[in-house]
Amino acid sequence: MRRKPSAKVGSEGLTHTRLAIEDELGWLFRDQPTEDYGIDAHAEIVEGEDVRGRLLALQIKGGKSWFSEPGPEGWWFRPDAAHVRYWTNHSLPVVVVLYHPETKQCHWQLVNRETLVETSTGGWKLLVPAAHLLDETAQTPLKDAAEGDPYVLRIRELQLARPWMEMLAGGTRLLVDMEEWINKSSGRGSISIGIDHEDGHDPEELVTWQFFVGPTSYADAVAKLFAWADLDVHEETYDDAEYDQYEAECSIWDEADQFFTESFDDWRRERIANGIRPYKNAEGEVDCFRLELTLNDLGKAFLVVDKFATEGDRQLTGDQ
């Protein structure tokens, strides 16, 4: 089966947007699951070593067809009503990114009531300026758009994590895989969330993004990233990996007989006391972690409040 040209250009748009976010702006880029209607990725603002949960939601479109309707010093982008409704009610500021395959440039525009224009037929259009390149010139306006009161930023993060909370509440086992480049001072690495189907295979990956923690340890940083869940090492992974380490360090062979200098429980006791820890190291460069999420009191309470805010009956007030 041949790949459609439109699919190739769409993939290029995602790739070039990622490069612009990571290389031009120095921020973090997170792919989003396909279940997030109308949002392809998130960009997280980074200033030096400061990562405070300031996020933008990105809708990315690639191809010459998106540049077929010229507007005043740019191009008109025409979203459907369902997308407009979704974007204007989204918990994050939404940015439309158009990628041109010939110029290899990404152009952007914020989606809000000021930038959206209602047409005479009841539809909507959005002017994407040619001057809005996704490069260092976009840092200030996009950073300003992502700013917010710390309270609002925390609520946004909980809202974005709601699908994972709901999966945990429904009995799905979710695992967090992290890779930390231990010889890099930036604290950069990768993190992914996946489903443990308890079939002996690796988790089914749901989403992966780059992680940036600066001098903070990964064990401390991951607890803040998943404030709505308790984290512990994934028992099945660590049992197997640590027994292999134990055997390599503590076993002695006398011809065909194998002896151990101490019991596995004694050898492992100190490691367990350290809490979150890597289960292996790859070539002295990358520490690998696999943790399991368990919904905590904050996560459970948020689901109750969010359900009420979304579906609950209107409350009586004094003026009713």
PDB file of C-alpha atoms in Angstrom:
ATOM      1  CA  MET A   1       0.000   0.000   0.000  1.00  0.00           C
ATOM      2  CA  ARG A   2       1.410   3.387  -1.007  1.00  0.00           C
ATOM      3  CA  ARG A   3       1.417   6.271   1.394  1.00  0.00           C
ATOM      4  CA  LYS A   4      -0.758   9.192   0.324  1.00  0.00           C
ATOM      5  CA  PRO A   5       1.164  12.419  -0.471  1.00  0.00           C
ATOM      6  CA  SER A   6      -1.122  14.340   1.898  1.00  0.00           C
ATOM      7  CA  ALA A   7      -0.137  12.022   4.750  1.00  0.00           C
ATOM      8  CA  LYS A   8       3.542  12.605   3.999  1.00  0.00           C
ATOM      9  CA  VAL A   9       3.111  16.393   4.002  1.00  0.00           C
ATOM     10  CA  GLY A  10       1.068  16.210   7.200  1.00  0.00           C
ATOM     11  CA  SER A  11       3.849  14.247   8.868  1.00  0.00           C
ATOM     12  CA  GLU A  12       6.389  16.789   7.620  1.00  0.00           C
ATOM     13  CA  GLY A  13       4.311  19.554   9.166  1.00  0.00           C
ATOM     14  CA  LEU A  14       4.419  17.842  12.551  1.00  0.00           C
ATOM     15  CA  THR A  15       8.162  17.212  12.240  1.00  0.00           C
ATOM     16  CA  HIS A  16       9.030  20.780  11.213  1.00  0.00           C
ATOM     17  CA  THR A  17       6.829  22.208  13.955  1.00  0.00           C
ATOM     18  CA  ARG A  18       8.612  20.008  16.487  1.00  0.00           C
ATOM     19  CA  LEU A  19      11.994  21.223  15.216  1.00  0.00           C
ATOM     20  CA  ALA A  20      10.886  24.853  15.404  1.00  0.00           C
ATOM     21  CA  ILE A  21       9.583  24.442  18.963  1.00  0.00           C
ATOM     22  CA  GLU A  22      12.626  22.556  20.214  1.00  0.00           C
ATOM     23  CA  ASP A  23      15.461  24.164  18.225  1.00  0.00           C
ATOM     24  CA  GLU A  24      14.273  27.694  17.438  1.00  0.00           C
ATOM     25  CA  LEU A  25      12.380  28.377  20.663  1.00  0.00           C
ATOM     26  CA  GLY A  26      14.168  25.954  22.989  1.00  0.00           C
ATOM     27  CA  TRP A  27      10.872  24.681  24.393  1.00  0.00           C
ATOM     28  CA  LEU A  28       9.448  21.200  24.876  1.00  0.00           C
ATOM     29  CA  PHE A  29       7.197  19.523  22.309  1.00  0.00           C
ATOM     30  CA  ARG A  30       4.691  16.834  23.275  1.00  0.00           C
ATOM     31  CA  ASP A  31       2.773  14.752  20.764  1.00  0.00           C
ATOM     32  CA  GLN A  32      -0.847  14.281  21.732  1.00  0.00           C
ATOM     33  CA  PRO A  33      -2.953  11.125  21.414  1.00  0.00           C
ATOM     34  CA  THR A  34      -5.353  11.061  18.489  1.00  0.00           C
ATOM     35  CA  GLU A  35      -8.225  11.101  20.981  1.00  0.00           C
ATOM     36  CA  ASP A  36      -7.601  14.815  21.595  1.00  0.00           C
ATOM     37  CA  TYR A  37      -9.912  16.172  18.922  1.00  0.00           C
ATOM     38  CA  GLY A  38      -8.388  19.083  17.030  1.00  0.00           C
ATOM     39  CA  ILE A  39      -5.113  19.218  18.988  1.00  0.00           C
ATOM     40  CA  ASP A  40      -1.962  17.614  17.580  1.00  0.00           C
ATOM     41  CA  ALA A  41       0.619  18.571  20.194  1.00  0.00           C
ATOM     42  CA  HIS A  42       1.472  20.679  23.221  1.00  0.00           C
ATOM     43  CA  ALA A  43       4.372  23.103  23.541  1.00  0.00           C
ATOM     44  CA  GLU A  44       5.733  23.745  27.031  1.00  0.00           C
ATOM     45  CA  ILE A  45       7.545  27.010  27.709  1.00  0.00           C
ATOM     46  CA  VAL A  46      11.105  26.725  29.039  1.00  0.00           C
ATOM     47  CA  GLU A  47      13.149  29.652  30.319  1.00  0.00           C
ATOM     48  CA  GLY A  48      16.646  28.619  31.327  1.00  0.00           C
ATOM     49  CA  GLU A  49      15.954  25.847  33.829  1.00  0.00           C
ATOM     50  CA  ASP A  50      12.460  27.117  34.622  1.00  0.00           C
ATOM     51  CA  VAL A  51       9.577  24.828  33.633  1.00  0.00           C
ATOM     52  CA  ARG A  52       6.327  25.894  35.318  1.00  0.00           C
ATOM     53  CA  GLY A  53       3.591  24.127  33.410  1.00  0.00           C
ATOM     54  CA  ARG A  54       2.971  26.925  30.888  1.00  0.00           C
ATOM     55  CA  LEU A  55       1.526  25.115  27.905  1.00  0.00           C
ATOM     56  CA  LEU A  56       0.119  25.831  24.459  1.00  0.00           C
ATOM     57  CA  ALA A  57      -2.121  23.507  22.453  1.00  0.00           C
ATOM     58  CA  LEU A  58      -1.139  23.218  18.788  1.00  0.00           C
ATOM     59  CA  GLN A  59      -3.275  22.401  15.763  1.00  0.00           C
ATOM     60  CA  ILE A  60      -0.844  21.684  12.911  1.00  0.00           C
ATOM     61  CA  LYS A  61      -1.744  21.695   9.219  1.00  0.00           C
ATOM     62  CA  GLY A  62       0.761  20.906   6.474  1.00  0.00           C
ATOM     63  CA  GLY A  63       0.424  21.394   2.728  1.00  0.00           C
ATOM     64  CA  LYS A  64       0.131  24.064   0.024  1.00  0.00           C
ATOM     65  CA  SER A  65      -3.663  23.845   0.077  1.00  0.00           C
ATOM     66  CA  TRP A  66      -3.721  25.654   3.435  1.00  0.00           C
ATOM     67  CA  PHE A  67      -2.137  28.680   1.747  1.00  0.00           C
ATOM     68  CA  SER A  68      -4.595  28.858  -1.148  1.00  0.00           C
ATOM     69  CA  GLU A  69      -6.683  31.760   0.192  1.00  0.00           C
ATOM     70  CA  PRO A  70      -4.632  34.973   0.514  1.00  0.00           C
ATOM     71  CA  GLY A  71      -5.605  37.482   3.175  1.00  0.00           C
ATOM     72  CA  PRO A  72      -4.175  40.822   4.330  1.00  0.00           C
ATOM     73  CA  GLU A  73      -0.435  40.043   4.605  1.00  0.00           C
ATOM     74  CA  GLY A  74      -1.137  36.391   5.213  1.00  0.00           C
ATOM     75  CA  TRP A  75      -3.628  33.614   4.546  1.00  0.00           C
ATOM     76  CA  TRP A  76      -7.142  32.810   5.685  1.00  0.00           C
ATOM     77  CA  PHE A  77      -7.611  29.551   7.555  1.00  0.00           C
ATOM     78  CA  ARG A  78     -11.215  28.328   7.770  1.00  0.00           C
ATOM     79  CA  PRO A  79     -11.949  25.965  10.672  1.00  0.00           C
ATOM     80  CA  ASP A  80     -15.323  24.316  11.058  1.00  0.00           C
ATOM     81  CA  ALA A  81     -17.721  25.339  13.806  1.00  0.00           C
ATOM     82  CA  ALA A  82     -17.029  22.231  15.900  1.00  0.00           C
ATOM     83  CA  HIS A  83     -13.310  22.994  16.043  1.00  0.00           C
ATOM     84  CA  VAL A  84     -13.925  26.646  16.881  1.00  0.00           C
ATOM     85  CA  ARG A  85     -16.225  25.645  19.716  1.00  0.00           C
ATOM     86  CA  TYR A  86     -13.695  23.118  21.012  1.00  0.00           C
ATOM     87  CA  TRP A  87     -10.703  25.457  20.770  1.00  0.00           C
ATOM     88  CA  THR A  88     -12.385  28.453  22.398  1.00  0.00           C
ATOM     89  CA  ASN A  89     -13.420  26.255  25.336  1.00  0.00           C
ATOM     90  CA  HIS A  90     -10.090  24.462  25.620  1.00  0.00           C
ATOM     91  CA  SER A  91      -8.226  24.589  28.926  1.00  0.00           C
ATOM     92  CA  LEU A  92      -5.085  25.789  27.088  1.00  0.00           C
ATOM     93  CA  PRO A  93      -4.445  28.649  24.678  1.00  0.00           C
ATOM     94  CA  VAL A  94      -4.720  27.192  21.168  1.00  0.00           C
ATOM     95  CA  VAL A  95      -2.337  27.998  18.313  1.00  0.00           C
ATOM     96  CA  VAL A  96      -2.917  27.069  14.662  1.00  0.00           C
ATOM     97  CA  VAL A  97       0.330  26.278  12.828  1.00  0.00           C
ATOM     98  CA  LEU A  98       0.460  26.122   9.014  1.00  0.00           C
ATOM     99  CA  TYR A  99       3.477  24.440   7.417  1.00  0.00           C
ATOM    100  CA  HIS A 100       4.403  25.251   3.802  1.00  0.00           C
ATOM    101  CA  PRO A 101       6.242  22.314   2.163  1.00  0.00           C
ATOM    102  CA  GLU A 102       8.029  24.515  -0.400  1.00  0.00           C
ATOM    103  CA  THR A 103       9.352  27.234   1.917  1.00  0.00           C
ATOM    104  CA  LYS A 104       9.784  24.759   4.816  1.00  0.00           C
ATOM    105  CA  GLN A 105       8.402  27.458   7.109  1.00  0.00           C
ATOM    106  CA  CYS A 106       5.787  27.292   9.855  1.00  0.00           C
ATOM    107  CA  HIS A 107       3.373  30.200  10.352  1.00  0.00           C
ATOM    108  CA  TRP A 108       1.209  30.560  13.451  1.00  0.00           C
ATOM    109  CA  GLN A 109      -1.790  32.361  14.883  1.00  0.00           C
ATOM    110  CA  LEU A 110      -3.501  32.278  18.274  1.00  0.00           C
ATOM    111  CA  VAL A 111      -7.138  31.206  18.297  1.00  0.00           C
ATOM    112  CA  ASN A 112      -9.357  33.476  20.367  1.00  0.00           C
ATOM    113  CA  ARG A 113     -12.332  35.809  20.052  1.00  0.00           C
ATOM    114  CA  GLU A 114     -10.061  38.618  18.881  1.00  0.00           C
ATOM    115  CA  THR A 115      -8.461  36.661  16.024  1.00  0.00           C
ATOM    116  CA  LEU A 116     -11.508  34.694  14.862  1.00  0.00           C
ATOM    117  CA  VAL A 117     -13.679  36.398  12.252  1.00  0.00           C
ATOM    118  CA  GLU A 118     -17.286  35.339  11.741  1.00  0.00           C
ATOM    119  CA  THR A 119     -18.274  35.151   8.081  1.00  0.00           C
ATOM    120  CA  SER A 120     -21.510  36.310   6.481  1.00  0.00           C
ATOM    121  CA  THR A 121     -22.621  32.681   6.175  1.00  0.00           C
ATOM    122  CA  GLY A 122     -22.162  31.979   9.887  1.00  0.00           C
ATOM    123  CA  GLY A 123     -18.798  30.261   9.525  1.00  0.00           C
ATOM    124  CA  TRP A 124     -15.402  31.262  10.869  1.00  0.00           C
ATOM    125  CA  LYS A 125     -12.039  32.278   9.469  1.00  0.00           C
ATOM    126  CA  LEU A 126      -8.673  33.018  11.026  1.00  0.00           C
ATOM    127  CA  LEU A 127      -5.951  35.195   9.498  1.00  0.00           C
ATOM    128  CA  VAL A 128      -2.511  33.581   9.751  1.00  0.00           C
ATOM    129  CA  PRO A 129       0.035  36.378   9.103  1.00  0.00           C
ATOM    130  CA  ALA A 130       3.019  35.644   6.882  1.00  0.00           C
ATOM    131  CA  ALA A 131       5.171  37.500   9.419  1.00  0.00           C
ATOM    132  CA  HIS A 132       4.173  35.088  12.210  1.00  0.00           C
ATOM    133  CA  LEU A 133       7.046  32.654  11.713  1.00  0.00           C
ATOM    134  CA  LEU A 134       7.580  29.942  14.283  1.00  0.00           C
ATOM    135  CA  ASP A 135      11.075  31.077  15.224  1.00  0.00           C
ATOM    136  CA  GLU A 136      12.710  33.241  17.890  1.00  0.00           C
ATOM    137  CA  THR A 137      10.375  36.128  16.978  1.00  0.00           C
ATOM    138  CA  ALA A 138       7.456  34.060  18.296  1.00  0.00           C
ATOM    139  CA  GLN A 139       8.897  33.622  21.786  1.00  0.00           C
ATOM    140  CA  THR A 140       7.439  36.698  23.465  1.00  0.00           C
ATOM    141  CA  PRO A 141       3.864  36.618  22.087  1.00  0.00           C
ATOM    142  CA  LEU A 142       3.484  32.876  22.583  1.00  0.00           C
ATOM    143  CA  LYS A 143       5.041  32.973  26.037  1.00  0.00           C
ATOM    144  CA  ASP A 144       2.659  35.770  27.017  1.00  0.00           C
ATOM    145  CA  ALA A 145      -0.284  33.718  25.744  1.00  0.00           C
ATOM    146  CA  ALA A 146       0.759  30.761  27.900  1.00  0.00           C
ATOM    147  CA  GLU A 147       1.125  32.809  31.080  1.00  0.00           C
ATOM    148  CA  GLY A 148      -1.434  32.616  33.824  1.00  0.00           C
ATOM    149  CA  ASP A 149      -2.043  32.723  37.525  1.00  0.00           C
ATOM    150  CA  PRO A 150      -0.330  29.741  39.245  1.00  0.00           C
ATOM    151  CA  TYR A 151      -3.755  28.520  40.382  1.00  0.00           C
ATOM    152  CA  VAL A 152      -5.035  28.542  36.793  1.00  0.00           C
ATOM    153  CA  LEU A 153      -1.912  26.767  35.528  1.00  0.00           C
ATOM    154  CA  ARG A 154      -2.327  23.982  38.091  1.00  0.00           C
ATOM    155  CA  ILE A 155      -5.986  23.506  37.176  1.00  0.00           C
ATOM    156  CA  ARG A 156      -5.002  23.354  33.494  1.00  0.00           C
ATOM    157  CA  GLU A 157      -2.532  20.579  34.215  1.00  0.00           C
ATOM    158  CA  LEU A 158      -5.172  18.573  36.071  1.00  0.00           C
ATOM    159  CA  GLN A 159      -7.649  19.036  33.225  1.00  0.00           C
ATOM    160  CA  LEU A 160      -5.097  17.816  30.697  1.00  0.00           C
ATOM    161  CA  ALA A 161      -4.363  14.741  32.807  1.00  0.00           C
ATOM    162  CA  ARG A 162      -8.043  13.850  33.234  1.00  0.00           C
ATOM    163  CA  PRO A 163      -8.067  11.073  30.563  1.00  0.00           C
ATOM    164  CA  TRP A 164      -5.272   9.277  32.404  1.00  0.00           C
ATOM    165  CA  MET A 165      -7.003   9.734  35.756  1.00  0.00           C
ATOM    166  CA  GLU A 166     -10.180   8.264  34.287  1.00  0.00           C
ATOM    167  CA  MET A 167      -8.260   5.272  32.948  1.00  0.00           C
ATOM    168  CA  LEU A 168      -6.769   4.612  36.381  1.00  0.00           C
ATOM    169  CA  ALA A 169     -10.171   5.002  38.025  1.00  0.00           C
ATOM    170  CA  GLY A 170     -11.522   2.440  35.558  1.00  0.00           C
ATOM    171  CA  GLY A 171      -8.899  -0.146  36.501  1.00  0.00           C
ATOM    172  CA  THR A 172      -6.354   0.332  33.703  1.00  0.00           C
ATOM    173  CA  ARG A 173      -2.727  -0.052  34.774  1.00  0.00           C
ATOM    174  CA  LEU A 174      -0.669   2.895  33.534  1.00  0.00           C
ATOM    175  CA  LEU A 175       3.116   2.901  33.489  1.00  0.00           C
ATOM    176  CA  VAL A 176       5.580   5.757  33.144  1.00  0.00           C
ATOM    177  CA  ASP A 177       8.822   5.013  31.297  1.00  0.00           C
ATOM    178  CA  MET A 178      11.644   7.538  31.695  1.00  0.00           C
ATOM    179  CA  GLU A 179      15.129   7.739  30.236  1.00  0.00           C
ATOM    180  CA  GLU A 180      17.549  10.106  31.966  1.00  0.00           C
ATOM    181  CA  TRP A 181      20.820  11.104  30.306  1.00  0.00           C
ATOM    182  CA  ILE A 182      22.867  11.139  33.489  1.00  0.00           C
ATOM    183  CA  ASN A 183      25.974  12.782  32.017  1.00  0.00           C
ATOM    184  CA  LYS A 184      24.116  15.847  30.721  1.00  0.00           C
ATOM    185  CA  SER A 185      23.702  18.821  33.048  1.00  0.00           C
ATOM    186  CA  SER A 186      20.521  20.001  31.313  1.00  0.00           C
ATOM    187  CA  GLY A 187      18.421  17.250  32.871  1.00  0.00           C
ATOM    188  CA  ARG A 188      16.938  16.418  29.486  1.00  0.00           C
ATOM    189  CA  GLY A 189      15.447  13.032  28.834  1.00  0.00           C
ATOM    190  CA  SER A 190      12.287  11.406  27.569  1.00  0.00           C
ATOM    191  CA  ILE A 191       9.131  10.243  29.261  1.00  0.00           C
ATOM    192  CA  SER A 192       6.224   8.144  28.035  1.00  0.00           C
ATOM    193  CA  ILE A 193       2.941   6.842  29.402  1.00  0.00           C
ATOM    194  CA  GLY A 194       1.683   3.421  28.413  1.00  0.00           C
ATOM    195  CA  ILE A 195      -0.834   0.722  29.301  1.00  0.00           C
ATOM    196  CA  ASP A 196       0.300  -2.444  31.051  1.00  0.00           C
ATOM    197  CA  HIS A 197      -1.836  -5.219  29.554  1.00  0.00           C
ATOM    198  CA  GLU A 198      -0.232  -7.705  31.965  1.00  0.00           C
ATOM    199  CA  ASP A 199       0.765  -9.959  29.076  1.00  0.00           C
ATOM    200  CA  GLY A 200       4.525  -9.904  29.593  1.00  0.00           C
ATOM    201  CA  HIS A 201       5.074  -7.421  26.762  1.00  0.00           C
ATOM    202  CA  ASP A 202       6.204  -3.809  26.886  1.00  0.00           C
ATOM    203  CA  PRO A 203       3.489  -1.239  27.647  1.00  0.00           C
ATOM    204  CA  GLU A 204       1.237  -0.008  24.858  1.00  0.00           C
ATOM    205  CA  GLU A 205       2.551   3.516  24.366  1.00  0.00           C
ATOM    206  CA  LEU A 206      -0.007   6.313  24.612  1.00  0.00           C
ATOM    207  CA  VAL A 207       2.144   9.436  24.489  1.00  0.00           C
ATOM    208  CA  THR A 208       5.833  10.401  24.621  1.00  0.00           C
ATOM    209  CA  TRP A 209       7.519  13.732  25.133  1.00  0.00           C
ATOM    210  CA  GLN A 210      10.849  15.260  26.038  1.00  0.00           C
ATOM    211  CA  PHE A 211      11.478  15.974  29.690  1.00  0.00           C
ATOM    212  CA  PHE A 212      13.515  18.870  31.103  1.00  0.00           C
ATOM    213  CA  VAL A 213      14.223  19.133  34.835  1.00  0.00           C
ATOM    214  CA  GLY A 214      17.546  20.975  35.110  1.00  0.00           C
ATOM    215  CA  PRO A 215      19.447  20.009  38.275  1.00  0.00           C
ATOM    216  CA  THR A 216      16.385  18.417  39.912  1.00  0.00           C
ATOM    217  CA  SER A 217      16.479  14.648  40.292  1.00  0.00           C
ATOM    218  CA  TYR A 218      14.084  12.672  38.137  1.00  0.00           C
ATOM    219  CA  ALA A 219      12.611  11.049  41.228  1.00  0.00           C
ATOM    220  CA  ASP A 220      11.610  14.472  42.592  1.00  0.00           C
ATOM    221  CA  ALA A 221      10.520  15.894  39.241  1.00  0.00           C
ATOM    222  CA  VAL A 222       8.234  13.025  38.277  1.00  0.00           C
ATOM    223  CA  ALA A 223       6.332  13.312  41.558  1.00  0.00           C
ATOM    224  CA  LYS A 224       5.516  16.942  40.701  1.00  0.00           C
ATOM    225  CA  LEU A 225       4.628  16.096  37.114  1.00  0.00           C
ATOM    226  CA  PHE A 226       2.072  13.515  38.265  1.00  0.00           C
ATOM    227  CA  ALA A 227       0.811  15.276  41.378  1.00  0.00           C
ATOM    228  CA  TRP A 228      -2.548  13.500  40.976  1.00  0.00           C
ATOM    229  CA  ALA A 229      -1.054  10.019  41.368  1.00  0.00           C
ATOM    230  CA  ASP A 230       1.217   8.036  43.633  1.00  0.00           C
ATOM    231  CA  LEU A 231       4.200   6.460  41.918  1.00  0.00           C
ATOM    232  CA  ASP A 232       6.097   3.311  42.702  1.00  0.00           C
ATOM    233  CA  VAL A 233       8.430   1.081  40.760  1.00  0.00           C
ATOM    234  CA  HIS A 234       6.759  -1.433  38.445  1.00  0.00           C
ATOM    235  CA  GLU A 235       7.191  -4.646  40.401  1.00  0.00           C
ATOM    236  CA  GLU A 236       7.373  -7.057  37.471  1.00  0.00           C
ATOM    237  CA  THR A 237      10.066  -5.045  35.676  1.00  0.00           C
ATOM    238  CA  TYR A 238      12.175  -4.423  38.776  1.00  0.00           C
ATOM    239  CA  ASP A 239      11.873  -7.979  40.112  1.00  0.00           C
ATOM    240  CA  ASP A 240      13.368  -9.385  36.919  1.00  0.00           C
ATOM    241  CA  ALA A 241      15.983  -6.678  36.363  1.00  0.00           C
ATOM    242  CA  GLU A 242      17.203  -6.545  39.940  1.00  0.00           C
ATOM    243  CA  TYR A 243      17.404 -10.294  40.287  1.00  0.00           C
ATOM    244  CA  ASP A 244      19.677 -10.346  37.251  1.00  0.00           C
ATOM    245  CA  GLN A 245      21.848  -7.669  38.905  1.00  0.00           C
ATOM    246  CA  TYR A 246      21.844  -9.594  42.188  1.00  0.00           C
ATOM    247  CA  GLU A 247      22.892 -12.779  40.469  1.00  0.00           C
ATOM    248  CA  ALA A 248      25.726 -11.015  38.648  1.00  0.00           C
ATOM    249  CA  GLU A 249      27.030  -9.393  41.847  1.00  0.00           C
ATOM    250  CA  CYS A 250      26.446 -12.031  44.505  1.00  0.00           C
ATOM    251  CA  SER A 251      26.643 -15.466  42.918  1.00  0.00           C
ATOM    252  CA  ILE A 252      29.659 -17.745  43.077  1.00  0.00           C
ATOM    253  CA  TRP A 253      30.006 -20.903  41.034  1.00  0.00           C
ATOM    254  CA  ASP A 254      31.800 -23.969  42.331  1.00  0.00           C
ATOM    255  CA  GLU A 255      31.872 -26.215  39.317  1.00  0.00           C
ATOM    256  CA  ALA A 256      28.166 -26.943  38.746  1.00  0.00           C
ATOM    257  CA  ASP A 257      26.972 -25.499  42.056  1.00  0.00           C
ATOM    258  CA  GLN A 258      25.871 -21.881  42.495  1.00  0.00           C
ATOM    259  CA  PHE A 259      26.193 -20.102  45.848  1.00  0.00           C
ATOM    260  CA  PHE A 260      25.174 -16.583  46.907  1.00  0.00           C
ATOM    261  CA  THR A 261      27.056 -14.292  49.278  1.00  0.00           C
ATOM    262  CA  GLU A 262      23.771 -12.922  50.660  1.00  0.00           C
ATOM    263  CA  SER A 263      20.064 -13.408  50.152  1.00  0.00           C
ATOM    264  CA  PHE A 264      18.174 -11.527  47.453  1.00  0.00           C
ATOM    265  CA  ASP A 265      15.996  -9.840  50.088  1.00  0.00           C
ATOM    266  CA  ASP A 266      19.022  -8.582  52.025  1.00  0.00           C
ATOM    267  CA  TRP A 267      20.764  -7.395  48.845  1.00  0.00           C
ATOM    268  CA  ARG A 268      17.642  -5.594  47.690  1.00  0.00           C
ATOM    269  CA  ARG A 269      16.654  -3.988  50.991  1.00  0.00           C
ATOM    270  CA  GLU A 270      18.823  -0.896  50.531  1.00  0.00           C
ATOM    271  CA  ARG A 271      17.582  -0.383  46.982  1.00  0.00           C
ATOM    272  CA  ILE A 272      13.962  -0.539  48.078  1.00  0.00           C
ATOM    273  CA  ALA A 273      14.694   2.023  50.784  1.00  0.00           C
ATOM    274  CA  ASN A 274      15.872   4.427  48.071  1.00  0.00           C
ATOM    275  CA  GLY A 275      12.364   4.450  46.577  1.00  0.00           C
ATOM    276  CA  ILE A 276      12.199   5.514  42.930  1.00  0.00           C
ATOM    277  CA  ARG A 277      15.325   4.244  41.208  1.00  0.00           C
ATOM    278  CA  PRO A 278      16.440   3.116  37.738  1.00  0.00           C
ATOM    279  CA  TYR A 279      16.080  -0.553  36.927  1.00  0.00           C
ATOM    280  CA  LYS A 280      18.969  -0.484  34.464  1.00  0.00           C
ATOM    281  CA  ASN A 281      21.644   1.737  32.975  1.00  0.00           C
ATOM    282  CA  ALA A 282      22.428   1.702  29.270  1.00  0.00           C
ATOM    283  CA  GLU A 283      26.129   1.986  28.456  1.00  0.00           C
ATOM    284  CA  GLY A 284      26.834   4.252  31.408  1.00  0.00           C
ATOM    285  CA  GLU A 285      24.808   7.036  29.783  1.00  0.00           C
ATOM    286  CA  VAL A 286      21.082   6.495  30.314  1.00  0.00           C
ATOM    287  CA  ASP A 287      19.234   5.501  33.477  1.00  0.00           C
ATOM    288  CA  CYS A 288      15.941   3.750  32.718  1.00  0.00           C
ATOM    289  CA  PHE A 289      12.935   3.942  35.035  1.00  0.00           C
ATOM    290  CA  ARG A 290       9.560   2.213  34.846  1.00  0.00           C
ATOM    291  CA  LEU A 291       6.984   3.408  37.364  1.00  0.00           C
ATOM    292  CA  GLU A 292       3.356   2.558  37.987  1.00  0.00           C
ATOM    293  CA  LEU A 293       0.725   5.218  38.612  1.00  0.00           C
ATOM    294  CA  THR A 294      -1.968   4.873  41.276  1.00  0.00           C
ATOM    295  CA  LEU A 295      -4.682   7.498  41.552  1.00  0.00           C
ATOM    296  CA  ASN A 296      -4.222   9.431  44.808  1.00  0.00           C
ATOM    297  CA  ASP A 297      -6.620  11.568  46.860  1.00  0.00           C
ATOM    298  CA  LEU A 298      -5.993  14.648  44.718  1.00  0.00           C
ATOM    299  CA  GLY A 299      -6.758  12.743  41.526  1.00  0.00           C
ATOM    300  CA  LYS A 300      -9.908  11.173  42.953  1.00  0.00           C
ATOM    301  CA  ALA A 301     -11.142  14.509  44.273  1.00  0.00           C
ATOM    302  CA  PHE A 302     -10.460  16.262  40.973  1.00  0.00           C
ATOM    303  CA  LEU A 303     -12.522  13.707  39.047  1.00  0.00           C
ATOM    304  CA  VAL A 304     -15.451  14.331  41.388  1.00  0.00           C
ATOM    305  CA  VAL A 305     -15.170  18.118  41.092  1.00  0.00           C
ATOM    306  CA  ASP A 306     -14.624  17.981  37.333  1.00  0.00           C
ATOM    307  CA  LYS A 307     -17.654  15.738  36.839  1.00  0.00           C
ATOM    308  CA  PHE A 308     -19.789  18.148  38.842  1.00  0.00           C
ATOM    309  CA  ALA A 309     -18.443  21.177  36.948  1.00  0.00           C
ATOM    310  CA  THR A 310     -19.101  19.456  33.629  1.00  0.00           C
ATOM    311  CA  GLU A 311     -22.383  17.664  34.280  1.00  0.00           C
ATOM    312  CA  GLY A 312     -23.743  18.810  37.631  1.00  0.00           C
ATOM    313  CA  ASP A 313     -27.012  20.640  38.137  1.00  0.00           C
ATOM    314  CA  ARG A 314     -26.878  24.387  38.481  1.00  0.00           C
ATOM    315  CA  GLN A 315     -26.625  25.520  42.080  1.00  0.00           C
ATOM    316  CA  LEU A 316     -29.273  27.746  43.637  1.00  0.00           C
ATOM    317  CA  THR A 317     -28.086  31.246  44.454  1.00  0.00           C
ATOM    318  CA  GLY A 318     -29.695  34.144  46.280  1.00  0.00           C
ATOM    319  CA  ASP A 319     -30.859  35.888  43.107  1.00  0.00           C
ATOM    320  CA  GLN A 320     -32.743  32.898  41.672  1.00  0.00           C
TER     321      GLN A 320
END
